[in-house]
mmCIF file of C-alpha atoms in Angstrom:
data_model
loop_
_atom_site.group_PDB
_atom_site.id
_atom_site.type_symbol
_atom_site.label_atom_id
_atom_site.label_comp_id
_atom_site.label_asym_id
_atom_site.label_seq_id
_atom_site.Cartn_x
_atom_site.Cartn_y
_atom_site.Cartn_z
ATOM 1 C CA MET V 1 -9.237 5.942 -20.405
ATOM 2 C CA GLU V 2 -9.606 4.181 -16.830
ATOM 3 C CA PHE V 3 -7.270 3.821 -13.798
ATOM 4 C CA PHE V 4 -8.549 0.113 -12.079
ATOM 5 C CA LYS V 5 -7.740 0.719 -9.055
ATOM 6 C CA THR V 6 -7.519 -2.586 -6.986
ATOM 7 C CA ARG V 7 -6.072 -2.717 -3.894
ATOM 8 C CA ILE V 8 -4.155 0.170 -1.077
ATOM 9 C CA ASN V 9 -2.245 -0.904 1.760
ATOM 10 C CA TYR V 10 -1.496 1.097 5.176
ATOM 11 C CA SER V 11 1.910 0.430 7.011
ATOM 12 C CA TYR V 12 3.430 1.009 10.225
ATOM 13 C CA ILE V 13 7.586 0.323 9.658
ATOM 14 C CA GLY V 14 9.657 -0.291 12.068
ATOM 15 C CA GLU V 15 11.821 -3.130 14.405
ATOM 16 C CA TYR V 16 8.902 -5.742 14.932
ATOM 17 C CA THR V 17 11.671 -9.070 15.447
ATOM 18 C CA ASP V 18 11.272 -9.029 19.825
ATOM 19 C CA PHE V 19 7.432 -8.015 19.168
ATOM 20 C CA LEU V 20 6.511 -10.868 16.844
ATOM 21 C CA ILE V 21 8.639 -13.393 18.945
ATOM 22 C CA GLN V 22 6.779 -12.506 22.246
ATOM 23 C CA ASN V 23 3.656 -12.193 21.253
ATOM 24 C CA GLU V 24 2.737 -14.923 18.752
ATOM 25 C CA GLN V 25 -0.109 -16.159 21.180
ATOM 26 C CA ARG V 26 -1.206 -12.543 21.813
ATOM 27 C CA ILE V 27 -1.649 -11.776 17.820
ATOM 28 C CA LYS V 28 -3.353 -14.827 17.501
ATOM 29 C CA ASN V 29 -5.986 -14.339 19.701
ATOM 30 C CA LEU V 30 -6.519 -10.791 18.025
ATOM 31 C CA MET V 31 -6.584 -12.565 14.349
ATOM 32 C CA ILE V 32 -8.811 -15.422 15.694
ATOM 33 C CA ASP V 33 -11.691 -14.633 12.673
ATOM 34 C CA TYR V 34 -9.387 -14.633 9.860
ATOM 35 C CA GLU V 35 -7.127 -17.290 8.254
ATOM 36 C CA ILE V 36 -3.741 -17.573 9.224
ATOM 37 C CA GLN V 37 -0.403 -18.148 7.363
ATOM 38 C CA SER V 38 2.886 -18.414 9.001
ATOM 39 C CA LYS V 39 6.856 -18.514 7.894
ATOM 40 C CA VAL V 40 9.534 -18.406 10.340
ATOM 41 C CA ASP V 41 13.085 -17.212 9.395
ATOM 42 C CA ALA V 42 15.987 -17.750 11.255
ATOM 43 C CA LEU V 43 17.431 -14.911 12.727
ATOM 44 C CA PRO V 44 21.597 -13.993 12.019
ATOM 45 C CA ASP V 45 21.961 -14.319 16.031
ATOM 46 C CA GLY V 46 20.373 -17.525 16.390
ATOM 47 C CA ARG V 47 17.027 -16.850 17.271
ATOM 48 C CA GLU V 48 13.855 -17.687 15.132
ATOM 49 C CA VAL V 49 11.163 -15.629 14.129
ATOM 50 C CA LYS V 50 7.752 -16.211 12.896
ATOM 51 C CA SER V 51 6.542 -14.026 10.140
ATOM 52 C CA PHE V 52 2.439 -13.742 9.490
ATOM 53 C CA ILE V 53 -0.709 -13.476 6.981
ATOM 54 C CA PHE V 54 -3.933 -12.975 7.974
ATOM 55 C CA THR V 55 -6.747 -12.706 5.354
ATOM 56 C CA LYS V 56 -10.479 -12.725 5.619
ATOM 57 C CA GLU V 57 -13.356 -11.375 2.967
ATOM 58 C CA ASN V 58 -10.740 -8.681 0.941
ATOM 59 C CA VAL V 59 -8.441 -7.545 3.816
ATOM 60 C CA SER V 60 -5.078 -9.292 4.461
ATOM 61 C CA ILE V 61 -2.771 -8.244 7.676
ATOM 62 C CA ARG V 62 0.526 -9.069 7.727
ATOM 63 C CA PHE V 63 2.902 -8.994 10.388
ATOM 64 C CA LEU V 64 6.239 -8.848 9.639
ATOM 65 C CA PRO V 65 9.705 -7.702 11.224
ATOM 66 C CA ASN V 66 10.195 -4.845 9.510
ATOM 67 C CA ARG V 67 6.311 -3.708 8.958
ATOM 68 C CA ILE V 68 2.737 -4.108 9.511
ATOM 69 C CA ASP V 69 0.571 -4.353 6.784
ATOM 70 C CA PHE V 70 -3.330 -3.361 5.967
ATOM 71 C CA ASN V 71 -4.107 -4.460 2.713
ATOM 72 C CA TYR V 72 -7.489 -3.760 1.442
ATOM 73 C CA SER V 73 -8.679 -5.146 -2.217
ATOM 74 C CA ASN V 74 -11.575 -2.774 -3.250
ATOM 75 C CA LYS V 75 -14.988 -4.390 -4.011
ATOM 76 C CA LYS V 76 -15.730 -2.099 -5.642
ATOM 77 C CA PRO V 77 -13.903 0.873 -8.443
ATOM 78 C CA GLU V 78 -12.882 3.037 -5.492
ATOM 79 C CA GLU V 79 -13.098 2.758 -2.063
ATOM 80 C CA TYR V 80 -10.321 5.311 -0.208
ATOM 81 C CA GLN V 81 -13.061 5.872 2.198
ATOM 82 C CA ALA V 82 -13.896 2.220 3.120
ATOM 83 C CA SER V 83 -10.661 1.493 2.997
ATOM 84 C CA PHE V 84 -9.483 3.779 5.233
ATOM 85 C CA GLU V 85 -12.317 3.250 7.487
ATOM 86 C CA ALA V 86 -11.122 -0.280 8.092
ATOM 87 C CA ALA V 87 -7.606 0.356 8.197
ATOM 88 C CA LYS V 88 -7.985 2.960 11.215
ATOM 89 C CA ALA V 89 -10.478 0.158 12.966
ATOM 90 C CA PHE V 90 -8.170 -1.952 12.738
ATOM 91 C CA TYR V 91 -5.020 0.246 14.048
ATOM 92 C CA ASN V 92 -6.971 1.313 16.867
ATOM 93 C CA LEU V 93 -8.221 -2.315 18.305
ATOM 94 C CA PHE V 94 -3.899 -3.424 17.859
ATOM 95 C CA SER V 95 -2.982 -0.349 20.246
ATOM 96 C CA GLU V 96 -5.063 -1.127 22.260
ATOM 97 C CA ILE V 97 -3.828 -4.705 22.933
ATOM 98 C CA PHE V 98 -0.438 -3.454 22.491
ATOM 99 C CA LEU V 99 0.178 -0.179 23.672
ATOM 100 C CA ASP V 100 4.221 0.353 23.037
ATOM 101 C CA VAL V 101 3.874 -0.599 19.433
ATOM 102 C CA LEU V 102 5.223 2.240 17.505
ATOM 103 C CA GLY V 103 6.352 2.690 13.694
ATOM 104 C CA GLN V 104 9.720 4.827 12.919
ATOM 105 C CA ARG V 105 7.938 5.415 9.113
ATOM 106 C CA ILE V 106 4.654 5.399 7.935
ATOM 107 C CA ALA V 107 3.476 4.448 4.176
ATOM 108 C CA ILE V 108 0.567 3.958 2.139
ATOM 109 C CA LEU V 109 0.426 2.272 -1.041
ATOM 110 C CA ASN V 110 -2.048 2.704 -3.584
ATOM 111 C CA GLN V 111 -2.100 0.129 -6.889
ATOM 112 C CA GLY V 112 -4.108 -0.293 -9.750
ATOM 113 C CA PHE V 113 -3.740 -0.713 -13.936
ATOM 114 C CA ILE V 114 -4.684 0.619 -16.759
ATOM 115 C CA ARG V 115 -5.889 -1.138 -19.907
ATOM 116 C CA ASN V 116 -3.779 -1.117 -22.909
ATOM 117 C CA ASP V 117 -4.713 -2.941 -25.321
ATOM 118 C CA SER V 118 -2.673 -2.616 -28.384
ATOM 119 C CA ASN V 119 -0.493 -0.550 -26.518
ATOM 120 C CA VAL V 120 -3.142 2.211 -26.487
ATOM 121 C CA ALA V 121 -2.758 3.178 -23.399
ATOM 122 C CA ILE V 122 1.407 3.707 -24.284
ATOM 123 C CA GLU V 123 0.545 5.335 -26.282
ATOM 124 C CA HIS V 124 -1.852 7.652 -25.067
ATOM 125 C CA LEU V 125 0.847 8.390 -21.999
ATOM 126 C CA ALA V 126 3.976 8.499 -24.114
ATOM 127 C CA SER V 127 1.922 11.666 -26.438
ATOM 128 C CA ARG V 128 0.756 13.566 -22.991
ATOM 129 C CA MET V 129 4.006 13.533 -21.465
ATOM 130 C CA GLY V 130 5.771 14.975 -25.034
ATOM 131 C CA MET V 131 7.769 11.648 -25.259
ATOM 132 C CA THR V 132 6.342 10.768 -28.915
ATOM 133 C CA THR V 133 7.371 14.373 -29.739
ATOM 134 C CA LEU V 134 10.722 13.971 -28.867
ATOM 135 C CA PHE V 135 11.182 10.286 -29.570
ATOM 136 C CA GLY V 136 8.710 9.603 -32.107
ATOM 137 C CA MET V 137 5.828 6.300 -30.816
ATOM 138 C CA SER V 138 6.687 3.718 -28.591
ATOM 139 C CA ASN V 139 5.391 0.231 -27.629
ATOM 140 C CA GLU V 140 7.208 0.164 -24.179
ATOM 141 C CA LEU V 141 6.950 2.163 -21.005
ATOM 142 C CA THR V 142 8.498 2.201 -17.549
ATOM 143 C CA PHE V 143 9.121 4.945 -15.383
ATOM 144 C CA LYS V 144 9.033 5.652 -11.186
ATOM 145 C CA MET V 145 9.043 9.530 -10.279
ATOM 146 C CA ASN V 146 9.379 10.968 -7.099
ATOM 147 C CA PHE V 147 7.515 13.987 -6.050
ATOM 148 C CA PRO V 148 9.281 14.666 -2.477
ATOM 149 C CA LYS V 149 6.597 17.108 -0.678
ATOM 150 C CA THR V 150 6.788 18.267 3.196
ATOM 151 C CA LEU V 151 3.153 17.799 4.886
ATOM 152 C CA PHE V 152 3.514 17.157 8.820
ATOM 153 C CA GLU V 153 7.338 16.345 7.764
ATOM 154 C CA PRO V 154 9.471 15.342 4.843
ATOM 155 C CA ILE V 155 7.514 12.840 2.678
ATOM 156 C CA ASN V 156 7.827 10.821 -0.700
ATOM 157 C CA SER V 157 4.931 11.059 -3.438
ATOM 158 C CA VAL V 158 6.120 8.300 -5.449
ATOM 159 C CA ILE V 159 4.277 7.458 -9.111
ATOM 160 C CA ASN V 160 5.464 3.798 -10.453
ATOM 161 C CA VAL V 161 4.683 2.963 -13.901
ATOM 162 C CA ASP V 162 5.142 -1.243 -15.503
ATOM 163 C CA MET V 163 4.065 -2.982 -18.176
ATOM 164 C CA GLY V 164 2.523 -6.175 -17.330
ATOM 165 C CA GLU V 165 -0.963 -8.175 -17.468
ATOM 166 C CA ALA V 166 -4.012 -8.427 -15.406
ATOM 167 C CA LYS V 167 -6.277 -12.159 -15.714
ATOM 168 C CA ASN V 168 -10.372 -11.013 -16.095
ATOM 169 C CA ASN V 169 -12.053 -12.811 -13.556
ATOM 170 C CA LYS V 170 -15.110 -13.743 -15.636
ATOM 171 C CA THR V 171 -13.083 -15.114 -18.840
ATOM 172 C CA GLN V 172 -9.910 -15.777 -17.359
ATOM 173 C CA GLU V 173 -8.598 -13.931 -20.143
ATOM 174 C CA ALA V 174 -4.937 -12.029 -19.570
ATOM 175 C CA LEU V 175 -5.181 -8.435 -20.419
ATOM 176 C CA LYS V 176 -2.359 -6.142 -21.075
ATOM 177 C CA VAL V 177 -2.261 -3.412 -18.900
ATOM 178 C CA LEU V 178 -0.030 -1.034 -17.251
ATOM 179 C CA LEU V 179 0.470 -1.347 -13.952
ATOM 180 C CA VAL V 180 0.521 1.347 -11.344
ATOM 181 C CA THR V 181 1.335 2.217 -8.181
ATOM 182 C CA PHE V 182 1.145 5.034 -5.801
ATOM 183 C CA ASP V 183 3.883 4.912 -2.707
ATOM 184 C CA VAL V 184 3.423 7.807 -0.194
ATOM 185 C CA ASN V 185 5.933 7.252 2.689
ATOM 186 C CA THR V 186 7.904 9.219 5.431
ATOM 187 C CA LEU V 187 11.189 9.153 4.718
ATOM 188 C CA ALA V 188 14.058 6.715 5.998
ATOM 189 C CA GLU V 189 16.256 8.939 7.601
ATOM 190 C CA SER V 190 13.751 9.383 9.923
ATOM 191 C CA LYS V 191 14.353 6.172 11.634
ATOM 192 C CA GLN V 192 12.715 7.552 15.362
ATOM 193 C CA ALA V 193 9.758 5.284 17.009
ATOM 194 C CA ARG V 194 7.364 8.215 16.912
ATOM 195 C CA PHE V 195 3.810 6.638 14.563
ATOM 196 C CA ASN V 196 1.112 5.366 17.385
ATOM 197 C CA PRO V 197 -1.323 3.074 15.423
ATOM 198 C CA ASN V 198 -4.272 4.779 17.833
ATOM 199 C CA ASP V 199 -2.819 8.085 16.121
ATOM 200 C CA PHE V 200 -3.693 6.402 12.944
ATOM 201 C CA GLU V 201 -6.409 9.241 11.792
ATOM 202 C CA LEU V 202 -4.710 12.257 12.507
ATOM 203 C CA ASP V 203 -1.240 10.765 11.012
ATOM 204 C CA PHE V 204 -2.492 8.596 8.011
ATOM 205 C CA SER V 205 -5.220 11.551 6.604
ATOM 206 C CA GLU V 206 -2.704 13.630 4.859
ATOM 207 C CA LEU V 207 -0.666 10.848 3.148
ATOM 208 C CA LEU V 208 -4.131 9.474 1.732
ATOM 209 C CA GLU V 209 -4.733 13.171 0.386
ATOM 210 C CA GLU V 210 -1.423 13.045 -1.334
ATOM 211 C CA VAL V 211 -2.343 9.670 -2.523
ATOM 212 C CA LYS V 212 -5.817 11.271 -4.329
ATOM 213 C CA ARG V 213 -3.373 14.012 -5.208
ATOM 214 C CA GLN V 214 -1.829 11.346 -7.413
ATOM 215 C CA ASP V 215 -4.500 9.882 -8.443
ATOM 216 C CA GLU V 216 -6.270 12.950 -9.876
ATOM 217 C CA LYS V 217 -3.066 14.298 -11.696
ATOM 218 C CA LEU V 218 -3.043 10.803 -13.424
ATOM 219 C CA MET V 219 -6.717 11.005 -14.448
ATOM 220 C CA GLU V 220 -6.133 14.143 -16.022
ATOM 221 C CA LEU V 221 -3.223 12.676 -17.948
ATOM 222 C CA LEU V 222 -5.652 9.690 -19.134
ATOM 223 C CA GLN V 223 -7.934 11.931 -20.327
#
């Protein structure tokens, strides 16, 4: 049984409303080689803020009032290093232009799926986690678990499993799957703006290692 990794997202989370309002054209200049989508939202104080999504090939980059996301869709089954290097290159360039833009939190979201034809994946995971012995056979499986850890600071290390579908790009057939998300992030209670995109490699390396550990544990369950 295999975990098919589809995309990985590297995020800075913070308060970016004023940044977006004041730097719309500079952001567009930075992302000039990308296709652009935008959305305008009204703020409670009467102002308007424009959010952006920029896409090119397998990369999409979002500028939102509360976060900046670098999303990398995998071309191959596992591209941790490729995604990390691509995100680092973008954020380092971003920090050269926008020197004072910091994040209050950082996060990595790693998403993929396990094929679940005839509920095989559900039965396998339920059995491996001891639930079949306790409750009998199951045809549904949904759970979310957080395994808090302390790395360079306290973090959340979350795994979320839910039922869903994935489309086969060749046949357009909808496949039954278990959707899996690993979410590794610094705590919401820590709100000081302290993460500089210029330090991307230093700040995100340990988070990525935790994502890889989660991945390995899931692989053990799937054997």
